[in-house]
Coordinates of C-alpha atoms in Angstrom, one line a residue:
M1 CA 83.7 89.2 55.1
T2 CA 81.9 86.3 56.8
A3 CA 78.5 86.9 58.3
E4 CA 77.7 86.4 62.0
L5 CA 74.8 84.0 62.4
L6 CA 71.6 85.4 63.8
D7 CA 71.0 82.2 65.8
G8 CA 67.3 81.8 66.4
R9 CA 67.8 78.5 68.4
A10 CA 70.2 80.0 70.9
T11 CA 68.3 83.3 71.2
S12 CA 64.9 81.6 71.6
S13 CA 66.4 79.3 74.3
T14 CA 67.6 82.4 76.2
I15 CA 64.1 84.0 75.8
R16 CA 62.4 80.9 77.1
T17 CA 64.7 80.9 80.2
E18 CA 63.8 84.5 80.8
V19 CA 60.1 83.8 80.4
E20 CA 60.3 80.8 82.8
A21 CA 61.9 83.0 85.4
E22 CA 59.2 85.7 85.0
V23 CA 56.4 83.1 85.1
A24 CA 57.8 81.7 88.4
K25 CA 57.9 85.3 89.8
L26 CA 54.4 86.0 88.7
K27 CA 53.1 82.8 90.4
A28 CA 55.0 83.5 93.7
E29 CA 54.1 87.2 94.0
H30 CA 50.7 87.4 92.4
Q31 CA 49.4 83.8 92.3
V32 CA 48.8 84.2 88.6
V33 CA 49.7 81.4 86.2
P34 CA 49.8 82.4 82.5
G35 CA 47.5 80.3 80.3
L36 CA 47.6 79.8 76.6
A37 CA 44.6 78.3 74.7
T38 CA 45.4 76.7 71.3
V39 CA 42.4 76.2 69.0
L40 CA 43.0 73.4 66.4
V41 CA 40.3 72.5 63.9
G42 CA 40.6 69.2 62.1
E43 CA 43.4 66.7 61.7
D44 CA 46.0 68.4 59.5
P45 CA 49.3 66.7 60.5
A46 CA 51.5 69.9 60.2
S47 CA 49.1 71.9 62.3
Q48 CA 48.9 69.2 64.9
T49 CA 52.7 69.2 65.1
Y50 CA 52.9 73.0 65.5
V51 CA 50.2 73.0 68.1
N52 CA 51.8 70.2 70.1
L53 CA 55.1 72.0 70.1
K54 CA 53.5 75.2 71.3
E55 CA 51.7 73.4 74.1
R56 CA 54.8 71.5 75.1
Q57 CA 57.0 74.6 75.3
C58 CA 54.2 76.5 77.1
E59 CA 54.1 73.8 79.8
Q60 CA 57.9 73.7 80.0
A61 CA 57.9 77.4 80.8
G62 CA 55.6 76.8 83.7
M63 CA 52.4 78.0 81.9
R64 CA 49.1 76.3 81.5
A65 CA 48.2 75.0 78.1
F66 CA 44.5 74.7 77.2
G67 CA 44.1 72.7 74.1
R68 CA 40.9 73.0 72.1
H69 CA 41.0 70.3 69.4
L70 CA 37.8 70.7 67.4
P71 CA 36.2 68.5 64.6
E72 CA 36.9 69.2 61.0
D73 CA 33.2 69.9 60.2
I74 CA 32.6 72.3 63.1
S75 CA 30.4 75.2 62.0
Q76 CA 31.4 78.9 62.0
A77 CA 29.0 79.6 64.8
A78 CA 30.3 76.8 67.0
L79 CA 33.9 77.9 66.4
L80 CA 33.0 81.4 67.4
E81 CA 31.3 80.1 70.6
E82 CA 34.5 78.3 71.5
I83 CA 36.5 81.5 71.1
E84 CA 34.0 83.5 73.1
A85 CA 34.2 81.0 75.9
L86 CA 37.9 81.3 76.0
N87 CA 37.6 85.1 75.9
A88 CA 35.5 84.9 79.1
D89 CA 37.8 82.5 80.9
P90 CA 40.0 84.4 83.4
E91 CA 42.6 81.6 83.5
V92 CA 43.2 82.0 79.7
H93 CA 45.5 84.9 79.0
G94 CA 46.3 84.1 75.4
I95 CA 44.3 82.6 72.5
L96 CA 45.8 81.2 69.3
V97 CA 43.7 79.9 66.4
Q98 CA 46.0 77.6 64.4
L99 CA 45.9 78.4 60.7
P100 CA 44.9 77.4 58.1
L101 CA 41.3 76.6 59.0
P102 CA 39.2 74.3 56.8
D103 CA 37.9 75.9 53.7
H104 CA 34.3 76.3 55.0
L105 CA 35.4 78.5 57.9
D106 CA 36.1 82.2 57.7
E107 CA 39.6 82.8 59.1
N108 CA 39.2 86.6 59.3
Q109 CA 36.0 86.3 61.3
A110 CA 37.6 83.8 63.7
L111 CA 40.7 86.0 64.3
A112 CA 38.5 89.1 64.8
A113 CA 36.5 87.2 67.5
I114 CA 39.6 86.9 69.7
A115 CA 39.7 89.5 72.5
L116 CA 42.4 92.1 71.9
D117 CA 43.9 91.6 75.3
K118 CA 44.2 87.8 74.6
D119 CA 45.3 88.1 70.9
V120 CA 48.9 86.9 71.7
D121 CA 49.3 85.8 68.0
G122 CA 48.7 89.4 67.0
F123 CA 46.3 88.7 64.1
N124 CA 43.1 90.4 65.2
P125 CA 42.4 92.9 62.5
V126 CA 42.3 95.7 65.0
N127 CA 45.9 94.9 66.2
I128 CA 47.1 94.8 62.6
A129 CA 45.4 98.2 62.0
R130 CA 47.1 99.7 65.0
L131 CA 50.4 98.8 63.5
T132 CA 49.7 101.1 60.6
L133 CA 49.4 104.2 62.8
Q134 CA 52.5 106.0 63.9
D135 CA 51.0 107.2 67.2
M136 CA 49.5 103.8 68.3
E137 CA 50.8 100.4 69.2
P138 CA 49.0 97.1 68.9
T139 CA 48.1 95.2 72.1
F140 CA 50.3 92.5 70.6
A141 CA 52.3 92.3 67.4
P142 CA 52.4 89.0 65.3
C143 CA 55.0 86.6 66.7
M144 CA 57.2 85.8 63.6
P145 CA 57.6 89.5 62.7
L146 CA 58.2 90.3 66.3
G147 CA 60.8 87.6 66.4
C148 CA 62.6 89.1 63.4
I149 CA 62.9 92.4 65.2
E150 CA 64.0 90.7 68.4
L151 CA 66.8 88.9 66.6
L152 CA 68.1 92.2 65.3
D153 CA 67.9 93.8 68.7
R154 CA 69.6 91.0 70.5
Y155 CA 72.5 91.0 68.1
G156 CA 72.9 94.8 68.3
V157 CA 71.8 95.5 64.7
E158 CA 70.9 99.2 64.4
I159 CA 67.4 99.8 62.9
K160 CA 66.8 103.5 63.3
G161 CA 67.8 105.5 60.3
K162 CA 68.8 102.4 58.3
E163 CA 67.5 101.4 54.9
A164 CA 65.4 98.2 55.1
V165 CA 63.8 96.1 52.3
V166 CA 61.0 93.6 52.9
L167 CA 60.6 91.1 50.1
G168 CA 57.0 89.8 50.1
P169 CA 54.1 91.8 51.6
S170 CA 52.1 88.9 53.1
N171 CA 49.6 89.6 55.9
I172 CA 51.3 87.1 58.1
V173 CA 55.0 88.0 57.9
G174 CA 56.0 90.7 55.3
L175 CA 53.5 93.5 55.9
P176 CA 53.6 93.4 59.8
T177 CA 57.4 93.1 59.7
A178 CA 57.6 96.2 57.5
L179 CA 55.4 98.1 59.8
L180 CA 57.4 97.2 62.8
L181 CA 60.6 98.3 61.1
L182 CA 58.9 101.6 60.2
H183 CA 57.9 102.1 63.8
R184 CA 61.5 101.7 64.7
G185 CA 62.6 104.4 62.4
A186 CA 63.8 102.5 59.4
T187 CA 63.5 103.8 55.8
L188 CA 61.5 101.2 54.1
D189 CA 61.0 99.5 50.7
I190 CA 58.3 96.8 50.4
C191 CA 58.8 94.7 47.3
H192 CA 56.7 92.1 45.5
A193 CA 56.5 90.0 42.4
H194 CA 56.0 93.1 40.2
T195 CA 58.8 95.2 41.6
E196 CA 61.5 96.1 39.0
D197 CA 65.2 95.7 39.7
L198 CA 64.9 93.7 43.0
P199 CA 68.7 93.1 43.1
G200 CA 69.4 96.9 42.8
I201 CA 66.9 97.7 45.6
C202 CA 68.4 95.0 47.9
R203 CA 72.0 96.3 47.3
R204 CA 71.1 99.6 48.9
A205 CA 69.6 98.0 52.1
D206 CA 71.2 97.7 55.5
I207 CA 68.5 95.2 56.5
V208 CA 66.8 92.7 54.1
V209 CA 63.8 90.6 55.3
A210 CA 63.2 87.8 52.7
A211 CA 59.7 86.5 53.0
I212 CA 58.8 86.0 49.3
D213 CA 58.8 82.2 49.4
E214 CA 61.1 81.5 46.5
P215 CA 64.0 79.2 47.5
G216 CA 67.5 80.7 47.1
M217 CA 66.2 83.9 45.5
V218 CA 68.4 86.4 47.3
K219 CA 71.9 85.9 45.8
G220 CA 75.3 87.1 47.2
D221 CA 75.5 89.9 44.6
W222 CA 72.1 91.3 45.8
V223 CA 73.6 92.0 49.2
K224 CA 75.3 95.2 50.5
P225 CA 78.5 94.2 52.3
G226 CA 77.8 94.1 56.1
A227 CA 74.0 94.1 55.7
A228 CA 71.7 92.1 58.1
I229 CA 69.7 89.4 56.2
I230 CA 66.6 87.9 57.8
D231 CA 65.5 84.8 55.9
V232 CA 61.9 83.8 56.7
G233 CA 61.6 81.2 53.9
W234 CA 61.3 77.5 54.4
S235 CA 61.0 75.0 51.5
R236 CA 62.0 71.4 50.9
V237 CA 63.9 71.3 47.7
K238 CA 65.1 68.2 45.8
V239 CA 68.8 68.3 45.3
G240 CA 70.0 65.2 43.3
D241 CA 68.3 62.2 45.0
E242 CA 67.7 63.9 48.3
Y243 CA 65.6 66.8 49.7
K244 CA 67.1 69.7 51.7
V245 CA 65.6 72.6 53.5
M246 CA 66.2 76.0 51.9
G247 CA 65.2 79.5 52.7
N248 CA 64.7 82.5 50.4
V249 CA 68.4 83.3 50.6
A250 CA 71.3 81.5 48.8
F251 CA 73.0 81.0 52.2
D252 CA 76.5 80.0 51.1
E253 CA 76.8 83.1 48.8
V254 CA 75.2 85.6 51.2
H255 CA 77.2 84.4 54.1
E256 CA 80.4 85.6 52.4
V257 CA 79.0 89.2 52.0
A258 CA 76.5 90.0 54.7
G259 CA 77.4 91.1 58.2
Y260 CA 74.6 89.0 59.8
V261 CA 72.3 86.3 58.4
T262 CA 69.8 83.9 59.8
P263 CA 70.3 80.2 59.1
V264 CA 67.5 78.0 57.7
P265 CA 66.5 76.0 59.7
G266 CA 67.3 77.5 63.1
G267 CA 66.7 81.2 62.4
T268 CA 63.3 82.8 62.5
G269 CA 61.3 79.6 63.2
P270 CA 62.3 79.0 66.8
M271 CA 61.8 82.7 67.5
T272 CA 58.1 82.5 66.6
I273 CA 57.2 80.3 69.6
A274 CA 59.5 82.2 71.9
M275 CA 57.7 85.4 71.1
L276 CA 54.3 83.6 71.6
L277 CA 55.4 82.7 75.1
Q278 CA 56.6 86.2 75.7
N279 CA 53.3 87.7 74.6
T280 CA 51.3 85.2 76.8
L281 CA 53.5 86.2 79.8
L282 CA 52.9 89.9 79.0
S283 CA 49.1 89.3 78.9
A284 CA 49.2 87.6 82.3
Q285 CA 51.3 90.3 83.8
R286 CA 48.9 92.9 82.5
S287 CA 46.0 91.0 84.1
A288 CA 47.9 91.1 87.4
G289 CA 48.6 94.8 87.0
V290 CA 52.3 94.5 86.8
A291 CA 52.8 95.5 83.1
R292 CA 51.4 98.2 80.9

């Protein structure tokens, strides 16, 4: 068996095209232009790259990008004032605070300050809490976990009634992905560094989400034949005299056993920004009264 690639680049491109069409329709029919505000504190090069990419793709989709690039030494109170101003701006439909923040700032307090109806990154604690309740849905779900589910859906991978394993219960990826799978009717195992017999648990699973941040951890003999493998990892690993990008999955081995597998790079990464655009569009549609 050779796995089918869950191609995040191709899928995200399709989603961006869909979003662009809906943005044009919203402008023409309701004179509403979706707006995303990105809040970047400091000069971290990786964060600057991520924010620039998000702003560029936002503009390419016909949305407005409102960049708030703030000094490294900004106070907590001043940061919260910036967020509150964006909450009050009717042209801003989504707010994203780029993490990590400098050490002197409280990330949880900053995320909690974002209005629920503009929390398009899905990390306001209230939105995360709503994910834990079977009879509620968050206003928005976090983008990378949402992208994992979207990939499974777009490739026709059944979730309901299937066994799923999430490796790594992080607040950003693992835990919200597990909760989204649970909402969709999966039978779930959440594993961590202290879990015994990880290979045995993975071999039972129809869906494995590897978000444990250990390069090449998931081997071919960990995988149930035909399973869907979502690799959220991304590491630069030295191989000989060169560096290569690796995920949490030993791709060459797993590709020969699984039914579906995400490549690294080109899997979950591109989906994250696509879902951010989709969430921002949804927020704008809600403001215009054309979406629930």
